Coordinates of C-alpha atoms and ligand atoms in Angstrom, one line a residue:
M979 CA 201.6 103.1 1.9
T980 CA 202.0 105.6 -0.9
P981 CA 199.0 105.4 -3.2
I982 CA 200.1 104.1 -6.6
L983 CA 198.7 107.3 -8.2
N984 CA 201.5 109.3 -6.5
T985 CA 204.4 107.1 -7.5
P986 CA 206.9 107.8 -10.3
A987 CA 205.8 104.6 -12.1
W988 CA 202.3 106.0 -12.4
K989 CA 203.4 109.4 -13.5
H990 CA 205.7 107.7 -16.1
A991 CA 202.7 105.7 -17.4
E992 CA 200.6 108.9 -17.4
R993 CA 203.1 110.7 -19.6
N994 CA 203.3 107.8 -22.0
A995 CA 199.5 107.7 -22.2
H996 CA 199.4 111.4 -22.8
G997 CA 201.7 111.0 -25.8
L998 CA 199.4 108.4 -27.3
R999 CA 196.1 110.0 -26.6
D1000 CA 195.8 111.7 -30.0
V1001 CA 197.3 108.9 -32.0
H1002 CA 194.9 106.7 -33.9
L1003 CA 195.5 103.0 -33.8
R1004 CA 195.5 102.9 -37.6
E1005 CA 198.6 105.3 -37.6
L1006 CA 200.4 103.0 -35.1
F1007 CA 200.0 100.1 -37.5
E1008 CA 200.9 102.2 -40.5
H1009 CA 204.1 103.4 -38.9
D1010 CA 205.3 100.1 -37.6
P1011 CA 204.9 97.0 -39.8
Q1012 CA 206.4 94.9 -37.0
R1013 CA 203.7 96.1 -34.5
F1014 CA 202.1 92.7 -34.2
Q1015 CA 205.4 90.9 -33.6
R1016 CA 206.4 93.5 -31.0
L1017 CA 203.1 93.5 -29.1
S1018 CA 202.0 89.9 -29.2
V1019 CA 203.1 87.4 -26.6
R1020 CA 203.2 83.6 -26.7
W1021 CA 202.8 81.1 -23.9
N1022 CA 203.0 77.4 -24.9
D1023 CA 200.7 77.3 -27.9
W1024 CA 198.7 80.3 -26.9
L1025 CA 198.9 83.7 -28.5
L1026 CA 198.0 87.0 -26.8
D1027 CA 197.8 89.8 -29.3
L1028 CA 198.0 93.2 -27.7
S1029 CA 198.9 95.1 -30.8
K1030 CA 195.4 96.5 -31.2
Q1031 CA 195.6 98.2 -27.8
R1032 CA 196.4 101.8 -27.7
I1033 CA 199.9 101.2 -26.5
A1034 CA 203.4 101.7 -27.9
P1035 CA 206.2 99.1 -27.6
A1036 CA 207.6 101.3 -24.9
T1037 CA 204.4 101.2 -22.9
L1038 CA 204.8 97.6 -21.7
P1039 CA 208.1 98.1 -19.8
I1040 CA 206.6 101.3 -18.4
L1041 CA 203.5 99.4 -17.2
A1042 CA 205.8 96.7 -15.8
G1043 CA 207.1 99.5 -13.5
L1044 CA 203.7 99.5 -11.9
W1045 CA 203.9 95.7 -11.2
D1046 CA 207.2 96.3 -9.3
T1047 CA 206.0 99.5 -7.6
A1048 CA 202.9 97.7 -6.3
D1049 CA 205.0 94.8 -5.3
V1050 CA 202.9 92.2 -7.1
P1051 CA 205.6 89.5 -6.5
G1052 CA 205.5 90.2 -2.8
W1053 CA 201.7 89.8 -2.7
I1054 CA 202.0 86.6 -4.7
A1055 CA 204.4 85.3 -2.0
R1056 CA 202.0 86.4 0.7
M1057 CA 199.1 84.7 -0.9
R1058 CA 201.0 81.5 -1.4
A1059 CA 202.3 81.5 2.1
G1060 CA 198.7 81.5 3.4
E1061 CA 198.7 85.0 4.9
K1062 CA 195.3 86.3 5.5
I1063 CA 195.3 88.8 2.6
N1064 CA 191.5 88.8 2.6
H1065 CA 191.8 91.1 5.6
T1066 CA 188.2 92.2 6.0
E1067 CA 187.1 88.6 6.3
D1068 CA 190.3 87.5 8.1
R1069 CA 190.9 84.7 5.5
A1070 CA 193.7 83.3 3.5
V1071 CA 193.4 83.1 -0.3
L1072 CA 194.6 79.7 -1.4
H1073 CA 192.6 78.5 -4.4
T1074 CA 195.9 77.7 -6.1
A1075 CA 196.5 75.1 -3.5
L1076 CA 193.5 73.2 -4.9
R1077 CA 195.4 72.4 -8.1
E1078 CA 198.9 71.7 -6.9
Q1079 CA 200.7 68.7 -8.3
T1080 CA 200.8 67.2 -4.8
P1081 CA 197.9 68.7 -2.9
R1082 CA 197.8 69.1 0.9
P1083 CA 196.2 66.1 2.6
E1084 CA 192.8 67.6 3.2
V1085 CA 192.5 68.6 -0.5
A1086 CA 193.8 65.2 -1.6
T1087 CA 191.1 63.5 0.5
V1088 CA 188.3 65.5 -1.0
L1089 CA 189.6 64.9 -4.5
A1090 CA 189.8 61.2 -3.9
K1091 CA 186.2 61.2 -2.6
M1092 CA 185.1 63.1 -5.7
R1093 CA 186.9 60.6 -7.9
D1094 CA 185.3 57.6 -6.1
F1095 CA 181.9 59.2 -6.3
C1096 CA 182.1 60.0 -10.0
A1097 CA 183.2 56.4 -10.6
A1098 CA 180.3 55.1 -8.6
I1099 CA 177.8 57.2 -10.5
H1100 CA 179.2 56.5 -13.9
S1101 CA 179.6 52.8 -13.4
G1102 CA 176.0 52.5 -12.0
Q1103 CA 177.4 51.2 -8.7
W1104 CA 175.6 54.2 -7.0
R1105 CA 171.9 53.9 -7.7
G1106 CA 168.8 55.8 -6.8
A1107 CA 166.3 54.6 -4.1
T1108 CA 164.4 52.4 -6.6
G1109 CA 167.6 50.8 -7.9
E1110 CA 167.8 52.8 -11.1
T1111 CA 171.0 54.4 -12.3
I1112 CA 171.5 58.1 -12.2
T1113 CA 171.2 59.8 -15.5
D1114 CA 170.5 63.4 -14.5
V1115 CA 172.4 65.6 -12.0
V1116 CA 170.9 68.9 -10.9
N1117 CA 173.3 71.3 -9.3
I1118 CA 171.6 73.8 -7.0
G1119 CA 173.8 76.8 -6.1
I1120 CA 174.2 80.4 -7.0
G1121 CA 177.1 82.8 -7.7
G1122 CA 180.4 81.1 -7.2
S1123 CA 178.6 77.8 -6.4
D1124 CA 177.0 77.8 -9.9
L1125 CA 178.7 80.0 -12.5
G1126 CA 182.1 78.2 -12.6
P1127 CA 180.9 74.6 -13.1
R1128 CA 178.0 75.8 -15.2
M1129 CA 180.3 77.7 -17.6
A1130 CA 182.8 74.9 -17.7
T1131 CA 180.2 72.2 -18.3
R1132 CA 178.9 74.3 -21.2
A1133 CA 182.4 75.0 -22.5
L1134 CA 183.3 71.4 -22.5
A1135 CA 180.1 70.1 -24.1
A1136 CA 182.2 68.2 -26.7
Q1137 CA 183.8 66.3 -23.8
C1138 CA 180.7 65.5 -21.8
L1139 CA 179.8 61.9 -21.1
P1140 CA 176.8 61.0 -23.2
Q1141 CA 175.0 59.1 -20.4
M1142 CA 175.1 62.0 -18.0
K1143 CA 173.0 65.1 -18.2
V1144 CA 174.0 67.9 -15.8
H1145 CA 171.6 70.8 -15.1
Y1146 CA 172.0 73.9 -13.1
V1147 CA 169.5 75.8 -11.0
A1148 CA 170.4 79.1 -9.4
N1149 CA 167.5 81.6 -9.5
V1150 CA 165.1 81.7 -6.6
D1151 CA 162.4 82.4 -9.3
G1152 CA 160.5 79.1 -9.2
A1153 CA 160.6 79.0 -13.0
D1154 CA 164.3 78.0 -12.9
L1155 CA 163.6 74.9 -10.8
A1156 CA 160.3 74.0 -12.3
T1157 CA 161.5 74.1 -15.9
T1158 CA 164.6 72.1 -15.0
L1159 CA 162.6 69.4 -13.2
A1160 CA 160.0 69.2 -15.8
G1161 CA 160.8 66.0 -17.7
L1162 CA 163.2 64.6 -15.1
A1163 CA 162.5 61.3 -13.4
P1164 CA 163.0 61.5 -9.6
Q1165 CA 164.3 57.9 -9.5
R1166 CA 167.1 58.8 -11.9
T1167 CA 168.0 62.3 -10.6
L1168 CA 170.7 63.3 -8.2
F1169 CA 170.8 66.7 -6.6
V1170 CA 174.1 68.4 -5.7
I1171 CA 173.4 71.2 -3.2
A1172 CA 176.3 73.5 -3.5
S1173 CA 176.8 76.4 -1.1
K1174 CA 179.9 77.6 0.7
T1175 CA 177.9 78.9 3.6
F1176 CA 174.8 76.7 3.3
T1177 CA 172.7 79.7 4.2
T1178 CA 172.2 81.4 0.9
Q1179 CA 168.5 82.1 0.6
E1180 CA 168.1 81.2 -3.1
T1181 CA 169.9 77.9 -2.7
M1182 CA 168.2 76.9 0.5
Q1183 CA 164.8 77.6 -1.0
N1184 CA 165.6 75.7 -4.2
A1185 CA 167.0 72.8 -2.2
A1186 CA 163.9 72.6 0.0
S1187 CA 161.6 72.6 -3.1
A1188 CA 163.8 70.0 -4.8
R1189 CA 163.6 67.8 -1.8
A1190 CA 159.8 68.2 -1.6
W1191 CA 159.6 67.2 -5.3
L1192 CA 161.7 64.1 -4.7
T1193 CA 160.1 63.0 -1.5
A1194 CA 156.6 63.4 -2.9
A1195 CA 157.6 60.8 -5.5
L1196 CA 159.9 58.5 -3.6
G1197 CA 159.4 59.2 0.1
E1198 CA 161.7 60.6 2.8
A1199 CA 164.0 57.7 2.9
A1200 CA 165.1 58.4 -0.7
V1201 CA 166.9 61.6 0.3
S1202 CA 170.2 59.8 1.1
R1203 CA 170.4 58.3 -2.4
H1204 CA 169.4 61.5 -4.3
F1205 CA 171.0 64.4 -2.4
V1206 CA 174.7 65.2 -1.9
A1207 CA 176.1 68.5 -0.7
V1208 CA 179.2 70.6 -1.3
S1209 CA 179.9 73.1 1.5
T1210 CA 182.3 74.5 4.1
A1211 CA 179.5 74.3 6.6
L1212 CA 179.1 70.6 7.2
D1213 CA 177.0 71.1 10.4
K1214 CA 174.4 72.9 8.3
V1215 CA 174.5 70.2 5.7
A1216 CA 173.7 67.6 8.4
A1217 CA 170.9 69.9 9.7
F1218 CA 169.4 69.9 6.2
G1219 CA 169.3 66.1 6.4
I1220 CA 172.1 65.1 4.1
D1221 CA 174.3 62.3 5.3
L1222 CA 177.8 63.6 5.9
A1223 CA 179.1 60.5 4.0
N1224 CA 177.5 62.2 1.0
A1225 CA 179.0 65.6 1.7
F1226 CA 182.1 67.1 0.0
G1227 CA 183.8 69.8 2.0
F1228 CA 186.0 72.7 1.2
W1229 CA 187.5 75.5 3.2
D1230 CA 187.1 79.2 4.1
W1231 CA 190.4 79.9 2.2
V1232 CA 188.6 79.2 -1.0
G1233 CA 186.6 82.2 -2.2
G1234 CA 183.2 81.3 -3.8
R1235 CA 184.1 82.8 -7.2
F1236 CA 187.5 81.0 -7.1
S1237 CA 186.1 77.6 -6.1
L1238 CA 185.7 75.8 -9.4
W1239 CA 188.7 73.6 -8.5
S1240 CA 187.2 72.5 -5.2
A1241 CA 184.3 70.1 -4.7
I1242 CA 182.2 72.9 -6.2
G1243 CA 183.5 71.4 -9.5
L1244 CA 181.7 68.1 -8.7
P1245 CA 178.9 68.6 -11.2
L1246 CA 181.5 69.3 -13.8
A1247 CA 183.5 66.2 -12.9
L1248 CA 180.2 64.2 -13.1
A1249 CA 179.6 65.7 -16.6
I1250 CA 183.1 65.1 -18.1
G1251 CA 184.6 62.4 -15.9
F1252 CA 187.2 62.8 -13.2
D1253 CA 190.2 62.3 -15.4
K1254 CA 189.2 65.3 -17.5
F1255 CA 188.5 67.3 -14.3
E1256 CA 192.1 66.5 -13.4
A1257 CA 193.2 67.8 -16.8
L1258 CA 191.4 71.0 -16.0
L1259 CA 193.3 71.3 -12.7
A1260 CA 196.6 70.6 -14.6
G1261 CA 195.9 73.4 -17.0
A1262 CA 195.2 75.8 -14.2
R1263 CA 198.4 74.6 -12.5
A1264 CA 200.4 75.4 -15.7
M1265 CA 199.0 78.9 -15.7
D1266 CA 199.8 79.3 -12.0
E1267 CA 203.4 78.3 -12.6
H1268 CA 203.6 80.8 -15.5
F1269 CA 202.1 83.6 -13.4
F1270 CA 204.3 82.9 -10.4
S1271 CA 207.5 83.0 -12.5
A1272 CA 207.3 84.9 -15.7
P1273 CA 208.5 88.6 -15.8
P1274 CA 205.5 91.0 -16.3
Q1275 CA 206.2 91.7 -19.9
E1276 CA 205.9 88.0 -20.8
N1277 CA 203.3 87.1 -18.1
L1278 CA 199.8 86.7 -19.6
P1279 CA 197.7 87.5 -16.5
A1280 CA 200.0 90.5 -15.7
L1281 CA 199.7 91.9 -19.2
L1282 CA 195.9 91.5 -19.2
A1283 CA 195.8 93.3 -15.9
L1284 CA 198.1 96.1 -16.9
V1285 CA 196.2 96.7 -20.1
D1286 CA 192.9 96.9 -18.2
L1287 CA 194.4 99.4 -15.8
W1288 CA 195.8 101.4 -18.7
N1289 CA 192.4 101.5 -20.5
A1290 CA 190.4 102.3 -17.3
D1291 CA 192.8 104.9 -15.7
F1292 CA 194.7 106.5 -18.5
F1293 CA 192.1 106.3 -21.3
G1294 CA 188.9 106.5 -19.2
L1295 CA 187.2 103.5 -20.8
Q1296 CA 184.2 102.5 -18.7
T1297 CA 183.2 99.3 -20.3
C1298 CA 184.8 96.1 -21.7
A1299 CA 183.0 93.6 -23.9
V1300 CA 184.2 90.0 -23.6
L1301 CA 183.6 88.4 -27.0
P1302 CA 184.3 84.7 -27.2
Y1303 CA 184.2 83.4 -30.8
S1304 CA 183.2 80.1 -29.5
Q1305 CA 179.6 79.1 -28.8
S1306 CA 180.8 76.7 -26.2
L1307 CA 182.3 79.7 -24.3
E1308 CA 179.0 81.6 -24.4
L1309 CA 178.8 81.6 -20.6
L1310 CA 182.3 83.0 -20.1
P1311 CA 181.2 86.6 -20.0
R1312 CA 178.6 85.8 -17.3
Y1313 CA 181.2 83.9 -15.3
L1314 CA 183.8 86.7 -15.6
Q1315 CA 181.2 89.2 -14.5
Q1316 CA 181.2 87.6 -11.1
L1317 CA 184.9 86.8 -11.0
E1318 CA 185.9 90.3 -12.0
M1319 CA 183.1 92.6 -10.9
E1320 CA 182.5 91.0 -7.5
S1321 CA 186.2 91.1 -6.9
L1322 CA 187.1 94.5 -8.2
G1323 CA 183.9 96.6 -8.4
K1324 CA 185.1 98.5 -5.3
H1325 CA 186.2 102.1 -4.6
I1326 CA 187.6 101.6 -1.1
D1327 CA 191.2 100.4 -0.8
R1328 CA 192.8 98.0 1.7
D1329 CA 193.4 101.0 4.0
G1330 CA 189.8 102.0 4.1
K1331 CA 190.5 105.0 1.8
L1332 CA 189.1 106.0 -1.6
V1333 CA 191.1 104.3 -4.4
G1334 CA 191.3 107.6 -6.1
C1335 CA 191.1 106.4 -9.7
P1336 CA 188.5 104.4 -11.7
T1337 CA 188.7 100.7 -11.0
L1338 CA 187.2 97.9 -13.0
P1339 CA 185.2 98.8 -16.1
I1340 CA 181.7 97.3 -16.5
L1341 CA 182.1 93.9 -18.1
W1342 CA 179.6 92.3 -20.4
G1343 CA 179.6 90.3 -23.6
E1344 CA 178.2 87.6 -25.7
A1345 CA 179.4 84.9 -28.0
G1346 CA 180.5 86.0 -31.5
T1347 CA 179.0 86.0 -34.1
N1348 CA 175.6 86.4 -32.3
G1349 CA 176.7 89.7 -30.8
Q1350 CA 177.5 91.0 -34.2
H1351 CA 173.8 90.9 -35.1
A1352 CA 172.8 92.5 -31.8
F1353 CA 175.0 95.2 -30.3
Y1354 CA 178.2 95.5 -32.4
Q1355 CA 176.5 98.5 -34.1
L1356 CA 177.2 100.4 -30.9
L1357 CA 180.8 99.2 -30.7
H1358 CA 181.5 100.5 -34.2
Q1359 CA 179.4 103.7 -34.4
G1360 CA 178.0 104.4 -31.0
G1361 CA 180.5 107.2 -30.3
R1362 CA 181.5 105.6 -27.0
P1363 CA 185.1 104.5 -26.5
L1364 CA 185.3 101.0 -25.0
A1365 CA 187.5 98.0 -24.9
C1366 CA 186.9 94.6 -26.3
E1367 CA 188.4 91.2 -25.5
F1368 CA 188.2 88.6 -28.3
I1369 CA 188.8 85.0 -27.5
A1370 CA 189.1 82.4 -30.3
C1371 CA 190.3 78.8 -30.7
K1372 CA 192.4 77.6 -33.7
E1373 CA 190.6 74.3 -33.8
A1374 CA 186.9 73.8 -33.6
D1375 CA 185.5 71.7 -30.7
F1376 CA 182.6 70.7 -33.0
P1377 CA 184.3 70.5 -36.4
V1378 CA 181.4 70.9 -38.8
P1379 CA 182.8 71.4 -42.3
G1380 CA 182.7 75.0 -43.5
H1381 CA 182.0 76.7 -40.1
H1382 CA 185.2 77.3 -38.2
E1383 CA 186.9 79.3 -40.9
K1384 CA 183.9 81.6 -41.1
L1385 CA 183.9 82.0 -37.3
L1386 CA 187.6 83.0 -37.3
A1387 CA 187.2 85.3 -40.3
N1388 CA 184.4 87.2 -38.4
C1389 CA 186.5 87.4 -35.2
F1390 CA 189.5 88.8 -36.9
A1391 CA 187.4 91.1 -39.1
Q1392 CA 185.7 92.7 -36.1
S1393 CA 188.9 93.5 -34.3
A1394 CA 190.4 94.9 -37.5
A1395 CA 187.4 97.1 -38.2
L1396 CA 187.2 98.3 -34.6
M1397 CA 190.9 99.2 -34.8
K1398 CA 191.2 100.9 -38.1
G1399 CA 187.7 102.3 -38.8
K1400 CA 186.8 103.7 -42.1
T1401 CA 187.5 107.3 -43.1
E1402 CA 185.2 109.7 -45.0
A1403 CA 187.4 109.4 -48.1
E1404 CA 187.2 105.6 -48.0
A1405 CA 183.5 105.7 -47.5
L1406 CA 183.1 108.0 -50.5
A1407 CA 185.4 106.0 -52.6
E1408 CA 183.5 102.9 -51.8
L1409 CA 180.2 104.5 -52.8
E1410 CA 181.7 105.8 -56.0
G1411 CA 183.2 102.5 -56.9
A1412 CA 180.0 100.6 -56.4
V1413 CA 178.1 99.3 -59.5
P1414 CA 175.8 101.3 -59.8
P1415 CA 177.5 104.1 -57.7
G1416 CA 175.9 104.7 -54.3
P1417 CA 174.5 108.1 -53.4
S1418 CA 177.1 110.3 -51.6
F1419 CA 174.6 111.4 -48.8
L1420 CA 175.2 107.9 -47.4
A1421 CA 178.9 108.6 -46.8
P1422 CA 178.5 109.9 -43.1
Y1423 CA 176.6 106.7 -42.3
K1424 CA 179.5 104.6 -43.6
I1425 CA 182.2 106.3 -41.7
F1426 CA 183.6 104.2 -38.8
P1427 CA 185.7 106.2 -36.2
G1428 CA 187.7 103.0 -35.3
N1429 CA 190.4 103.4 -32.6
Q1430 CA 188.5 101.0 -30.3
P1431 CA 191.2 99.0 -28.6
S1432 CA 191.0 95.2 -28.3
T1433 CA 192.9 92.2 -27.1
T1434 CA 192.7 88.9 -28.9
L1435 CA 193.5 85.7 -27.1
L1436 CA 194.0 82.7 -29.4
L1437 CA 193.9 79.3 -27.8
P1438 CA 194.8 76.1 -29.6
R1439 CA 191.6 74.4 -28.7
L1440 CA 188.9 74.2 -26.1
D1441 CA 189.7 71.2 -23.9
P1442 CA 189.8 70.7 -20.1
Y1443 CA 193.5 71.6 -19.9
N1444 CA 193.2 74.9 -21.9
L1445 CA 190.0 75.8 -20.2
G1446 CA 191.6 75.3 -16.8
A1447 CA 194.5 77.6 -17.9
L1448 CA 192.0 80.2 -19.2
V1449 CA 190.1 80.4 -16.0
A1450 CA 193.3 80.6 -14.0
L1451 CA 194.5 83.3 -16.3
Y1452 CA 191.5 85.5 -15.4
E1453 CA 191.8 84.6 -11.7
H1454 CA 195.4 85.9 -11.7
K1455 CA 194.5 89.0 -13.7
V1456 CA 192.0 89.8 -11.0
F1457 CA 194.6 89.2 -8.3
T1458 CA 197.0 91.5 -10.1
L1459 CA 194.5 94.3 -10.5
G1460 CA 193.6 94.0 -6.8
V1461 CA 197.3 94.5 -5.9
L1462 CA 197.7 97.4 -8.4
W1463 CA 194.7 99.2 -7.1
H1464 CA 195.4 98.2 -3.5
I1465 CA 191.9 96.6 -3.3
N1466 CA 191.0 93.5 -1.4
A1467 CA 189.7 91.4 -4.4
F1468 CA 188.4 88.6 -2.1
D1469 CA 185.5 90.1 -0.1
Q1470 CA 182.1 91.2 -1.4
W1471 CA 180.5 93.6 1.0
G1472 CA 178.6 95.3 -1.8
V1473 CA 176.2 92.3 -2.1
E1474 CA 175.1 92.5 1.5
Y1475 CA 172.9 95.6 1.7
G1476 CA 170.3 94.4 -0.8
K1477 CA 170.1 91.0 1.0
Q1478 CA 169.6 92.9 4.3
I1479 CA 166.7 94.9 2.9
A1480 CA 165.1 91.9 1.2
G1481 CA 165.1 90.3 4.7
T1482 CA 162.9 93.1 6.0
L1483 CA 160.6 93.2 3.0
L1484 CA 159.9 89.5 2.8
P1485 CA 157.5 89.3 5.8
M1486 CA 155.6 92.3 4.3
I1487 CA 155.2 90.6 1.0
E1488 CA 154.3 87.4 2.7
G1489 CA 151.6 89.3 4.6
K1490 CA 153.1 88.5 8.0
T1491 CA 153.8 92.1 9.0
A1492 CA 152.3 95.4 8.0
I1493 CA 153.9 97.4 5.2
G1494 CA 155.9 100.1 6.9
G1495 CA 159.3 101.6 7.7
V1496 CA 160.2 101.8 4.0
D1497 CA 160.2 104.5 1.3
S1498 CA 157.0 105.3 -0.5
S1499 CA 158.1 103.6 -3.8
T1500 CA 158.9 100.3 -2.0
A1501 CA 155.7 100.5 0.0
G1502 CA 153.7 101.2 -3.1
L1503 CA 155.3 98.3 -5.1
I1504 CA 154.6 95.9 -2.3
A1505 CA 151.0 97.1 -1.9
A1506 CA 150.4 96.8 -5.6
C1507 CA 151.6 93.2 -5.6
K1508 CA 149.3 92.4 -2.7
A1509 CA 146.2 94.2 -4.1
Ligands
F6P2041 O1 176.7 86.9 -4.1 C1 177.3 86.8 -2.9 C2 177.9 85.5 -2.7 O2 178.4 85.5 -1.4 C3 179.0 85.1 -3.7 O3 180.2 85.6 -3.4 C4 178.9 83.6 -3.6 O4 179.6 83.0 -4.6 C5 177.4 83.4 -3.6 O5 176.9 84.5 -2.8 C6 176.9 82.1 -3.1 O6 177.3 81.8 -1.8 P1 177.2 80.4 -1.2 O7 178.1 79.5 -1.9 O8 177.6 80.5 0.2 O9 175.8 79.9 -1.3

């Protein structure tokens, strides 16, 4: 297939970008008072403001040409038909089937089992080995078996059931498990062992240690009342000693980082209740329907993807800050790091060739306003062009009087400042107009180059429905970028090499084999630990 870089659509976009390269965002706003109206898109009660991106109104139809050239609609059809578009792992990609209105029978069966289990826990019908009700759930998983439900549980804090505390343990650092278990009562604690493969070292170690903690207090027989599992590998679940009646399955056509909607969402459903979990699925489904049907210029995931490509490939931006002005969304950047970087942090395309252009920028971020008092200095005056993605909600999820207006004011102020900057003349005028006037030598420090592009996504509120739609929005953005760059967004070979080497180092660190066959730095570090 012709690389997208060699297509007329790409060349057209390149020419458009060239024409905009020396134009400051401030000028674009000054020349077009209707810019916001022209470059913001609505979906239901959502607003996506792209007007602070370095695009012209003509850019979006040009970028839509890339959507057609790469045949995104054709790839959507292939995905939905269950074709094995994850070709390197020979797997279909059907996470959207988990949230269909009428799910396929195997999905419906697991959802019904989750509903019953949540009801049994919440009603107190399911009790621990000593007859006490479950008050604490500890999800043990990592990557896609942790980040989605963890982020969503945090995001929906306002919706969580007061009688249920859900904790997450991921890191193989014993500190994660030990600090979580401190203060928990074994007789009231349920462990959810979540692992698609049920082989992941971190999860298996944490699960074994959790089991030892529980059985030390309640005995071996207590395991069946205090451990449930979520996995595609039910044979391994049984081998671990978890009764399959207490196991929730999913399938190889659900990628780990796309698995929130499967039984991997169980800890979230336990935290918020199954009805609200279903509302999350409904929100994702609404976004699916939008993505599958809307033309690219009105299609939110498509627009996010096209703008990311524009910034990375035509403006050379190497990093993007995700800045949710919502404390409840503080884990969103971390969640998106896996979703986007594990999916698109690749330079080899579907044909085994170099992609030939930069792919995904480095993604990072922090909840506003906290980030303002940490790293925004660099965004404003670090001399490094980068993109920002602001996310805000019209309504507060915790409406404490006097707070939300300040939060929104800060959010909109930051994107405005990044866009327009402050000129030398403005800095000088500000100093001169101050009472008493400020010294003019300060002027260079008060200049802001501006011209930092950003997107703002304004949601009505943070509830299960809108969160579901938000996560699905990013999933579809990732899918679209994968198609545009001709990358398989669903494998993750890049995480294997380190695991492989760790496997050879472990016996050396454990003292089971002599240190050898490694570079001098690695050997030196191991020796220093053992000395
Ligand atoms: O980090 C690699 C990875 O395979 C992720 O893609 C996955 O989400 C994570 O490990 C956990 O895998 P599992 O659910 O099989 O334990």
